[in-house]
Amino acid sequence: MFDIYGGPVFGMARQQFLQAADILEIPTDQRDRLLYPKRAIAVTCPIHRDDGSTVVYEGYRVQHHLSLGPAKGGVRFSPHVDIGEVAALSLWMSWKCALMNLPYGGAKGGVRVDPYSLSPKELEALSRRFMQELIPFVGPHVDVMAPDIGTNEQVMAWFMDTYSNDAGQTVTEIVTGKPVSCGGTVGRREATGRGVTHTIVRAAEEINLNLAQSTAVIQGFGNVGSVAANELHALGVKILAISDHTAAYHDPKGLNIPEIIDYVSKHGVLKGYSSECLTDPNTILTIKCDVLVPAAVERVITEEIANKIECRILAEAANGPTTLEADAVFAKRPEVFIIPDILCNSGGVTVSYFEWVQDLQQFFWEEEEIISRMKKIMDKGFYDTVKSAKELKVSNRMAATCAGLRRVNAAKQARGLFP
């Protein structure tokens, strides 16, 4: 059933769900209601190109459930977007929000486009058209969007302005991850990367690893990866290798992270930073290090890679970076402490929640308070996961997924089935 969600990414999310459902002994007749999205929307987004021609892009928005509150999740602009991927991401977002005890259901959206192929004017036109098409299905108490791969603060500002023009009033709480000047919150851009680093600190404490004398490798140097690299560098961690979609660099003596961040801020990508440290991007995940941070896309850690990885902490900054086959390998490698994605990268949605609350109240907090509150929520999620993994004798991933699934299921059972 529901063949529209076919594909390897949703298949992976589905298998993770079924494993957790078996552990929790959820009755078979209740599983499809918990697994499949409440609503999936496909939209057509035509825009005028700068040369006067018209081009049409496919867009999607999947709302997994609304049982705990409005749906919440990012929007990615990527040439690889499909409905199955978006549905899987909405599913993971549901467990993530529930694990962090946030009053949201999961959602995700995307447009199949290479954003780097668009001019600024074309990008604005596509952003506005996508939001315009979704207006009947979203709202501050229905579905709140945020940035993801290929989108940023500016795109969120266009989303908010488009929705507000339709509503006839400014509605800042329709999206999170906006510029501070448009009702965004301080600390949101750095939140996911900061959260990744915070969970690494907790994991290091758990396995008695001295971070100040450790090494790290980071695959993906976008918003999340670059912030995590900067935070880890500040803690004394030697960053051995980094990569993005344009280049990969490796230096056994450690890379100059502040200098690289400055370069990327000026040029947008890693390409061109250095010719001396260039390395094969396909080997970056298997470089020996203490902390490995996949911060790019899904399914990069395959069974083959999992057998070759030499790290003590695997911090999943990306969504779904580890395949089911790789998880089976790690089940036989207890020396690798895995921080599962729905825990590791939850700092972003946690601070997005703070932004939404501040917009609703029109009362804004200082950055110190935001960081402190984020760490407190993430600490609870981390220690709940570790405790549950030991009690249930399962992996950290299954423990985190079970915690999220248990909360969503409890809400659905308490509310009942209407009509």
GROMACS .gro file of C-alpha atoms in nm:
model
  419
    1MET     CA    1   0.000   0.000   0.000
    2PHE     CA    2   0.096   0.367  -0.037
    3ASP     CA    3   0.328   0.299  -0.330
    4ILE     CA    4   0.387   0.673  -0.375
    5TYR     CA    5   0.633   0.654  -0.083
    6GLY     CA    6   0.855   0.401  -0.258
    7GLY     CA    7   1.230   0.439  -0.266
    8PRO     CA    8   1.531   0.349  -0.051
    9VAL     CA    9   1.504   0.640   0.194
   10PHE     CA   10   1.143   0.575   0.296
   11GLY     CA   11   1.215   0.201   0.296
   12MET     CA   12   1.492   0.264   0.548
   13ALA     CA   13   1.268   0.481   0.769
   14ARG     CA   14   0.992   0.220   0.748
   15GLN     CA   15   1.223  -0.061   0.862
   16GLN     CA   16   1.347   0.148   1.154
   17PHE     CA   17   0.986   0.213   1.253
   18LEU     CA   18   0.894  -0.156   1.235
   19GLN     CA   19   1.192  -0.252   1.452
   20ALA     CA   20   1.089   0.004   1.715
   21ALA     CA   21   0.724  -0.104   1.693
   22ASP     CA   22   0.829  -0.465   1.757
   23ILE     CA   23   1.032  -0.361   2.062
   24LEU     CA   24   0.737  -0.160   2.198
   25GLU     CA   25   0.494  -0.441   2.107
   26ILE     CA   26   0.260  -0.204   1.925
   27PRO     CA   27  -0.040  -0.400   1.787
   28THR     CA   28  -0.021  -0.466   1.415
   29ASP     CA   29  -0.351  -0.292   1.338
   30GLN     CA   30  -0.220   0.034   1.491
   31ARG     CA   31   0.107   0.050   1.298
   32ASP     CA   32  -0.002   0.190   0.962
   33ARG     CA   33  -0.168   0.485   1.136
   34LEU     CA   34   0.162   0.563   1.309
   35LEU     CA   35   0.378   0.504   1.002
   36TYR     CA   36   0.211   0.668   0.706
   37PRO     CA   37   0.178   1.048   0.673
   38LYS     CA   38  -0.148   1.224   0.748
   39ARG     CA   39  -0.114   1.438   0.436
   40ALA     CA   40   0.115   1.457   0.132
   41ILE     CA   41   0.088   1.750  -0.108
   42ALA     CA   42   0.247   1.777  -0.453
   43VAL     CA   43   0.250   2.121  -0.615
   44THR     CA   44   0.350   2.263  -0.950
   45CYS     CA   45   0.572   2.570  -0.933
   46PRO     CA   46   0.603   2.761  -1.264
   47ILE     CA   47   0.830   3.065  -1.274
   48HIS     CA   48   0.965   3.309  -1.531
   49ARG     CA   49   1.337   3.270  -1.598
   50ASP     CA   50   1.549   3.581  -1.642
   51ASP     CA   51   1.559   3.517  -2.019
   52GLY     CA   52   1.178   3.540  -2.038
   53SER     CA   53   1.113   3.166  -2.068
   54THR     CA   54   0.887   2.971  -1.831
   55VAL     CA   55   1.003   2.664  -1.640
   56VAL     CA   56   0.808   2.437  -1.405
   57TYR     CA   57   0.942   2.272  -1.089
   58GLU     CA   58   0.793   1.996  -0.872
   59GLY     CA   59   0.733   2.070  -0.505
   60TYR     CA   60   0.624   1.856  -0.212
   61ARG     CA   61   0.511   1.896   0.147
   62VAL     CA   62   0.446   1.597   0.373
   63GLN     CA   63   0.282   1.635   0.714
   64HIS     CA   64   0.335   1.317   0.911
   65HIS     CA   65   0.099   1.381   1.201
   66LEU     CA   66  -0.070   1.663   1.396
   67SER     CA   67  -0.145   1.470   1.717
   68LEU     CA   68   0.094   1.669   1.938
   69GLY     CA   69   0.060   2.009   1.771
   70PRO     CA   70   0.134   2.167   1.434
   71ALA     CA   71   0.359   1.987   1.190
   72LYS     CA   72   0.719   2.112   1.188
   73GLY     CA   73   1.002   2.063   0.945
   74GLY     CA   74   1.239   2.204   0.689
   75VAL     CA   75   1.218   2.271   0.317
   76ARG     CA   76   1.504   2.163   0.091
   77PHE     CA   77   1.580   2.277  -0.262
   78SER     CA   78   1.771   1.991  -0.423
   79PRO     CA   79   1.778   1.814  -0.760
   80HIS     CA   80   1.740   1.482  -0.576
   81VAL     CA   81   1.414   1.557  -0.392
   82ASP     CA   82   1.130   1.306  -0.431
   83ILE     CA   83   0.813   1.231  -0.237
   84GLY     CA   84   0.959   0.919  -0.072
   85GLU     CA   85   1.259   1.108   0.063
   86VAL     CA   86   1.039   1.390   0.192
   87ALA     CA   87   0.803   1.142   0.359
   88ALA     CA   88   1.094   0.964   0.529
   89LEU     CA   89   1.231   1.294   0.656
   90SER     CA   90   0.888   1.386   0.796
   91LEU     CA   91   0.879   1.052   0.978
   92TRP     CA   92   1.222   1.109   1.137
   93MET     CA   93   1.113   1.461   1.227
   94SER     CA   94   0.816   1.319   1.417
   95TRP     CA   95   1.034   1.096   1.633
   96LYS     CA   96   1.284   1.380   1.680
   97CYS     CA   97   1.023   1.629   1.805
   98ALA     CA   98   0.868   1.368   2.034
   99LEU     CA   99   1.210   1.263   2.170
  100MET     CA  100   1.278   1.628   2.258
  101ASN     CA  101   0.924   1.654   2.400
  102LEU     CA  102   0.835   1.942   2.166
  103PRO     CA  103   0.466   2.006   2.085
  104TYR     CA  104   0.500   1.923   1.714
  105GLY     CA  105   0.434   1.656   1.459
  106GLY     CA  106   0.691   1.596   1.190
  107ALA     CA  107   0.684   1.749   0.842
  108LYS     CA  108   0.918   1.804   0.552
  109GLY     CA  109   0.909   1.976   0.216
  110GLY     CA  110   1.115   2.021  -0.092
  111VAL     CA  111   1.145   2.138  -0.449
  112ARG     CA  112   1.330   1.936  -0.710
  113VAL     CA  113   1.575   2.200  -0.830
  114ASP     CA  114   1.943   2.285  -0.820
  115PRO     CA  115   1.930   2.619  -0.634
  116TYR     CA  116   2.279   2.706  -0.757
  117SER     CA  117   2.143   2.710  -1.115
  118LEU     CA  118   1.902   2.993  -1.030
  119SER     CA  119   1.970   3.365  -1.023
  120PRO     CA  120   1.870   3.551  -0.705
  121LYS     CA  121   1.557   3.677  -0.881
  122GLU     CA  122   1.463   3.327  -0.997
  123LEU     CA  123   1.526   3.182  -0.650
  124GLU     CA  124   1.294   3.442  -0.498
  125ALA     CA  125   1.026   3.368  -0.758
  126LEU     CA  126   1.044   2.993  -0.689
  127SER     CA  127   1.040   3.042  -0.311
  128ARG     CA  128   0.735   3.266  -0.327
  129ARG     CA  129   0.551   3.039  -0.570
  130PHE     CA  130   0.612   2.731  -0.355
  131MET     CA  131   0.473   2.904  -0.047
  132GLN     CA  132   0.179   3.046  -0.243
  133GLU     CA  133   0.082   2.696  -0.357
  134LEU     CA  134   0.097   2.565   0.001
  135ILE     CA  135  -0.099   2.843   0.172
  136PRO     CA  136  -0.423   2.636   0.192
  137PHE     CA  137  -0.237   2.363   0.380
  138VAL     CA  138  -0.005   2.548   0.622
  139GLY     CA  139  -0.032   2.795   0.909
  140PRO     CA  140   0.122   2.884   1.246
  141HIS     CA  141  -0.094   2.619   1.415
  142VAL     CA  142  -0.102   2.375   1.124
  143ASP     CA  143   0.245   2.349   0.970
  144VAL     CA  144   0.551   2.564   1.041
  145MET     CA  145   0.836   2.549   0.788
  146ALA     CA  146   1.211   2.600   0.833
  147PRO     CA  147   1.531   2.597   0.622
  148ASP     CA  148   1.709   2.282   0.513
  149ILE     CA  149   1.953   2.184   0.236
  150GLY     CA  150   1.956   2.450  -0.036
  151THR     CA  151   1.745   2.702   0.157
  152ASN     CA  152   1.837   2.966   0.413
  153GLU     CA  153   1.722   3.268   0.615
  154GLN     CA  154   1.647   3.467   0.301
  155VAL     CA  155   1.419   3.197   0.160
  156MET     CA  156   1.235   3.185   0.492
  157ALA     CA  157   1.188   3.563   0.477
  158TRP     CA  158   1.032   3.527   0.130
  159PHE     CA  159   0.808   3.247   0.260
  160MET     CA  160   0.694   3.461   0.552
  161ASP     CA  161   0.633   3.769   0.337
  162THR     CA  162   0.431   3.570   0.082
  163TYR     CA  163   0.210   3.416   0.350
  164SER     CA  164   0.171   3.752   0.526
  165ASN     CA  165   0.062   3.926   0.206
  166ASP     CA  166  -0.209   3.666   0.161
  167ALA     CA  167  -0.318   3.699   0.526
  168GLY     CA  168  -0.323   4.080   0.512
  169GLN     CA  169  -0.100   4.107   0.818
  170THR     CA  170   0.250   4.013   0.924
  171VAL     CA  171   0.260   3.651   1.041
  172THR     CA  172   0.616   3.593   1.160
  173GLU     CA  173   0.530   3.260   1.325
  174ILE     CA  174   0.456   3.085   0.994
  175VAL     CA  175   0.824   2.992   0.952
  176THR     CA  176   1.134   2.964   1.167
  177GLY     CA  177   1.495   3.019   1.072
  178LYS     CA  178   1.417   3.373   0.953
  179PRO     CA  179   1.652   3.671   0.974
  180VAL     CA  180   1.642   3.834   1.318
  181SER     CA  181   1.520   4.152   1.148
  182CYS     CA  182   1.204   3.966   1.038
  183GLY     CA  183   1.116   3.805   1.370
  184GLY     CA  184   1.384   3.538   1.376
  185THR     CA  185   1.567   3.445   1.692
  186VAL     CA  186   1.931   3.494   1.777
  187GLY     CA  187   2.118   3.165   1.775
  188ARG     CA  188   1.895   2.982   1.527
  189ARG     CA  189   2.147   2.964   1.242
  190GLU     CA  190   2.409   2.811   1.471
  191ALA     CA  191   2.167   2.593   1.669
  192THR     CA  192   2.197   2.264   1.481
  193GLY     CA  193   2.577   2.272   1.472
  194ARG     CA  194   2.595   2.378   1.836
  195GLY     CA  195   2.360   2.095   1.929
  196VAL     CA  196   2.576   1.846   1.739
  197THR     CA  197   2.881   1.960   1.935
  198HIS     CA  198   2.691   1.949   2.265
  199THR     CA  199   2.591   1.586   2.211
  200ILE     CA  200   2.952   1.504   2.116
  201VAL     CA  201   3.064   1.655   2.449
  202ARG     CA  202   2.813   1.436   2.634
  203ALA     CA  203   2.915   1.126   2.437
  204ALA     CA  204   3.282   1.195   2.511
  205GLU     CA  205   3.198   1.208   2.882
  206GLU     CA  206   3.012   0.879   2.846
  207ILE     CA  207   3.314   0.696   2.695
  208ASN     CA  208   3.584   0.892   2.883
  209LEU     CA  209   3.728   1.061   2.576
  210ASN     CA  210   3.933   1.377   2.629
  211LEU     CA  211   3.808   1.605   2.351
  212ALA     CA  212   4.092   1.852   2.395
  213GLN     CA  213   4.330   1.578   2.277
  214SER     CA  214   4.105   1.426   2.012
  215THR     CA  215   4.062   1.446   1.636
  216ALA     CA  216   3.757   1.484   1.410
  217VAL     CA  217   3.650   1.447   1.048
  218ILE     CA  218   3.347   1.634   0.911
  219GLN     CA  219   3.170   1.539   0.588
  220GLY     CA  220   2.957   1.834   0.477
  221PHE     CA  221   3.066   2.193   0.540
  222GLY     CA  222   2.736   2.375   0.507
  223ASN     CA  223   2.563   2.556   0.788
  224VAL     CA  224   2.563   2.257   1.023
  225GLY     CA  225   2.905   2.113   0.947
  226SER     CA  226   3.088   2.445   0.954
  227VAL     CA  227   2.938   2.549   1.287
  228ALA     CA  228   3.013   2.209   1.439
  229ALA     CA  229   3.370   2.233   1.308
  230ASN     CA  230   3.413   2.578   1.460
  231GLU     CA  231   3.268   2.469   1.795
  232LEU     CA  232   3.484   2.156   1.810
  233HIS     CA  233   3.793   2.356   1.709
  234ALA     CA  234   3.723   2.595   1.996
  235LEU     CA  235   3.721   2.297   2.235
  236GLY     CA  236   4.069   2.198   2.120
  237VAL     CA  237   3.965   1.921   1.880
  238LYS     CA  238   4.200   1.884   1.583
  239ILE     CA  239   3.992   1.881   1.262
  240LEU     CA  240   4.175   1.646   1.026
  241ALA     CA  241   3.945   1.657   0.724
  242ILE     CA  242   3.639   1.835   0.585
  243SER     CA  243   3.439   1.824   0.262
  244ASP     CA  244   3.143   1.968   0.076
  245HIS     CA  245   2.995   1.895  -0.268
  246THR     CA  246   3.283   2.082  -0.438
  247ALA     CA  247   3.603   1.969  -0.260
  248ALA     CA  248   3.757   1.768   0.024
  249TYR     CA  249   4.066   1.855   0.229
  250HIS     CA  250   4.279   1.645   0.463
  251ASP     CA  251   4.575   1.752   0.678
  252PRO     CA  252   4.708   1.514   0.949
  253LYS     CA  253   4.839   1.819   1.135
  254GLY     CA  254   4.493   1.973   1.153
  255LEU     CA  255   4.313   2.223   0.931
  256ASN     CA  256   4.286   2.596   1.003
  257ILE     CA  257   3.910   2.602   1.061
  258PRO     CA  258   3.866   2.979   1.125
  259GLU     CA  259   4.054   3.053   0.803
  260ILE     CA  260   3.843   2.804   0.607
  261ILE     CA  261   3.519   2.942   0.746
  262ASP     CA  262   3.628   3.289   0.642
  263TYR     CA  263   3.705   3.158   0.292
  264VAL     CA  264   3.366   2.989   0.260
  265SER     CA  265   3.185   3.301   0.382
  266LYS     CA  266   3.341   3.489   0.088
  267HIS     CA  267   3.323   3.219  -0.182
  268GLY     CA  268   3.027   3.006  -0.076
  269VAL     CA  269   3.203   2.669  -0.117
  270LEU     CA  270   3.528   2.492  -0.025
  271LYS     CA  271   3.654   2.465  -0.382
  272GLY     CA  272   3.964   2.676  -0.440
  273TYR     CA  273   4.071   2.704  -0.076
  274SER     CA  274   4.385   2.494  -0.118
  275SER     CA  275   4.561   2.266  -0.365
  276GLU     CA  276   4.798   2.117  -0.109
  277CYS     CA  277   4.541   1.947   0.116
  278LEU     CA  278   4.307   1.818  -0.154
  279THR     CA  279   4.190   1.460  -0.101
  280ASP     CA  280   3.943   1.210  -0.245
  281PRO     CA  281   3.596   1.291  -0.104
  282ASN     CA  282   3.505   0.922  -0.128
  283THR     CA  283   3.762   0.833   0.139
  284ILE     CA  284   3.687   1.104   0.393
  285LEU     CA  285   3.452   0.889   0.603
  286THR     CA  286   3.718   0.622   0.657
  287ILE     CA  287   3.997   0.850   0.781
  288LYS     CA  288   4.104   0.741   1.129
  289CYS     CA  289   3.976   0.987   1.393
  290ASP     CA  290   3.808   1.006   1.731
  291VAL     CA  291   3.491   1.184   1.615
  292LEU     CA  292   3.328   1.133   1.276
  293VAL     CA  293   3.053   1.379   1.176
  294PRO     CA  294   2.850   1.303   0.861
  295ALA     CA  295   2.676   1.637   0.806
  296ALA     CA  296   2.565   1.610   0.443
  297VAL     CA  297   2.286   1.385   0.312
  298GLU     CA  298   2.119   1.047   0.368
  299ARG     CA  299   2.262   0.697   0.325
  300VAL     CA  300   2.633   0.785   0.295
  301ILE     CA  301   2.747   0.530   0.554
  302THR     CA  302   2.695   0.199   0.378
  303GLU     CA  303   2.780  -0.151   0.494
  304GLU     CA  304   3.119  -0.126   0.323
  305ILE     CA  305   3.197   0.210   0.484
  306ALA     CA  306   3.079   0.090   0.827
  307ASN     CA  307   3.334  -0.190   0.818
  308LYS     CA  308   3.613   0.057   0.739
  309ILE     CA  309   3.523   0.339   0.979
  310GLU     CA  310   3.783   0.405   1.249
  311CYS     CA  311   3.627   0.639   1.505
  312ARG     CA  312   3.506   0.629   1.863
  313ILE     CA  313   3.205   0.861   1.822
  314LEU     CA  314   2.980   0.872   1.517
  315ALA     CA  315   2.778   1.193   1.542
  316GLU     CA  316   2.497   1.193   1.285
  317ALA     CA  317   2.453   1.559   1.204
  318ALA     CA  318   2.273   1.473   0.878
  319ASN     CA  319   1.935   1.305   0.857
  320GLY     CA  320   1.950   0.931   0.792
  321PRO     CA  321   2.320   0.908   0.703
  322THR     CA  322   2.354   0.543   0.811
  323THR     CA  323   2.190   0.261   0.616
  324LEU     CA  324   2.020  -0.040   0.775
  325GLU     CA  325   2.302  -0.264   0.654
  326ALA     CA  326   2.557  -0.034   0.819
  327ASP     CA  327   2.359  -0.044   1.142
  328ALA     CA  328   2.387  -0.422   1.139
  329VAL     CA  329   2.764  -0.384   1.118
  330PHE     CA  330   2.772  -0.136   1.406
  331ALA     CA  331   2.568  -0.379   1.616
  332LYS     CA  332   2.884  -0.592   1.616
  333ARG     CA  333   3.109  -0.291   1.681
  334PRO     CA  334   3.021  -0.162   2.031
  335GLU     CA  335   3.344   0.040   2.038
  336VAL     CA  336   3.171   0.297   1.813
  337PHE     CA  337   2.937   0.519   2.015
  338ILE     CA  338   2.661   0.636   1.780
  339ILE     CA  339   2.469   0.958   1.843
  340PRO     CA  340   2.160   0.896   1.626
  341ASP     CA  341   2.043   1.172   1.395
  342ILE     CA  342   1.712   1.243   1.568
  343LEU     CA  343   1.911   1.324   1.882
  344CYS     CA  344   2.234   1.462   1.738
  345ASN     CA  345   2.083   1.727   1.508
  346SER     CA  346   1.782   1.816   1.723
  347GLY     CA  347   1.927   2.151   1.831
  348GLY     CA  348   1.785   2.311   1.517
  349VAL     CA  349   1.423   2.217   1.578
  350THR     CA  350   1.460   2.292   1.949
  351VAL     CA  351   1.565   2.652   1.882
  352SER     CA  352   1.306   2.672   1.603
  353TYR     CA  353   1.052   2.592   1.873
  354PHE     CA  354   1.191   2.880   2.079
  355GLU     CA  355   1.160   3.109   1.776
  356TRP     CA  356   0.798   3.006   1.721
  357VAL     CA  357   0.714   3.065   2.089
  358GLN     CA  358   0.882   3.408   2.083
  359ASP     CA  359   0.694   3.508   1.767
  360LEU     CA  360   0.360   3.400   1.916
  361GLN     CA  361   0.428   3.599   2.233
  362GLN     CA  362   0.612   3.886   2.064
  363PHE     CA  363   0.864   3.863   2.346
  364PHE     CA  364   1.224   3.778   2.262
  365TRP     CA  365   1.500   3.617   2.469
  366GLU     CA  366   1.873   3.678   2.491
  367GLU     CA  367   2.105   3.433   2.316
  368GLU     CA  368   2.252   3.307   2.645
  369GLU     CA  369   1.905   3.199   2.758
  370ILE     CA  370   1.837   3.028   2.426
  371ILE     CA  371   2.161   2.829   2.436
  372SER     CA  372   2.105   2.732   2.798
  373ARG     CA  373   1.748   2.615   2.732
  374MET     CA  374   1.858   2.422   2.423
  375LYS     CA  375   2.130   2.237   2.612
  376LYS     CA  376   1.891   2.150   2.893
  377ILE     CA  377   1.639   1.995   2.654
  378MET     CA  378   1.910   1.811   2.460
  379ASP     CA  379   2.066   1.677   2.780
  380LYS     CA  380   1.737   1.518   2.877
  381GLY     CA  381   1.704   1.363   2.533
  382PHE     CA  382   2.061   1.233   2.547
  383TYR     CA  383   2.041   1.080   2.894
  384ASP     CA  384   1.694   0.933   2.826
  385THR     CA  385   1.834   0.768   2.512
  386VAL     CA  386   2.142   0.626   2.683
  387LYS     CA  387   1.938   0.498   2.978
  388SER     CA  388   1.675   0.342   2.754
  389ALA     CA  389   1.940   0.175   2.535
  390LYS     CA  390   2.087   0.003   2.840
  391GLU     CA  391   1.748  -0.098   2.985
  392LEU     CA  392   1.607  -0.231   2.656
  393LYS     CA  393   1.946  -0.368   2.545
  394VAL     CA  394   1.914  -0.199   2.206
  395SER     CA  395   2.119   0.050   2.005
  396ASN     CA  396   2.109   0.420   2.075
  397ARG     CA  397   1.916   0.465   1.749
  398MET     CA  398   1.646   0.220   1.851
  399ALA     CA  399   1.629   0.369   2.199
  400ALA     CA  400   1.579   0.721   2.060
  401THR     CA  401   1.326   0.602   1.802
  402CYS     CA  402   1.134   0.406   2.064
  403ALA     CA  403   1.116   0.709   2.292
  404GLY     CA  404   0.975   0.926   2.015
  405LEU     CA  405   0.737   0.660   1.886
  406ARG     CA  406   0.610   0.586   2.237
  407ARG     CA  407   0.510   0.950   2.291
  408VAL     CA  408   0.337   0.984   1.954
  409ASN     CA  409   0.150   0.657   2.006
  410ALA     CA  410   0.040   0.761   2.356
  411ALA     CA  411  -0.104   1.087   2.219
  412LYS     CA  412  -0.289   0.908   1.938
  413GLN     CA  413  -0.433   0.650   2.174
  414ALA     CA  414  -0.543   0.912   2.426
  415ARG     CA  415  -0.710   1.126   2.158
  416GLY     CA  416  -0.877   0.831   1.992
  417LEU     CA  417  -0.977   0.795   1.628
  418PHE     CA  418  -1.218   1.050   1.475
  419PRO     CA  419  -1.486   0.990   1.366
   0.00000   0.00000   0.00000
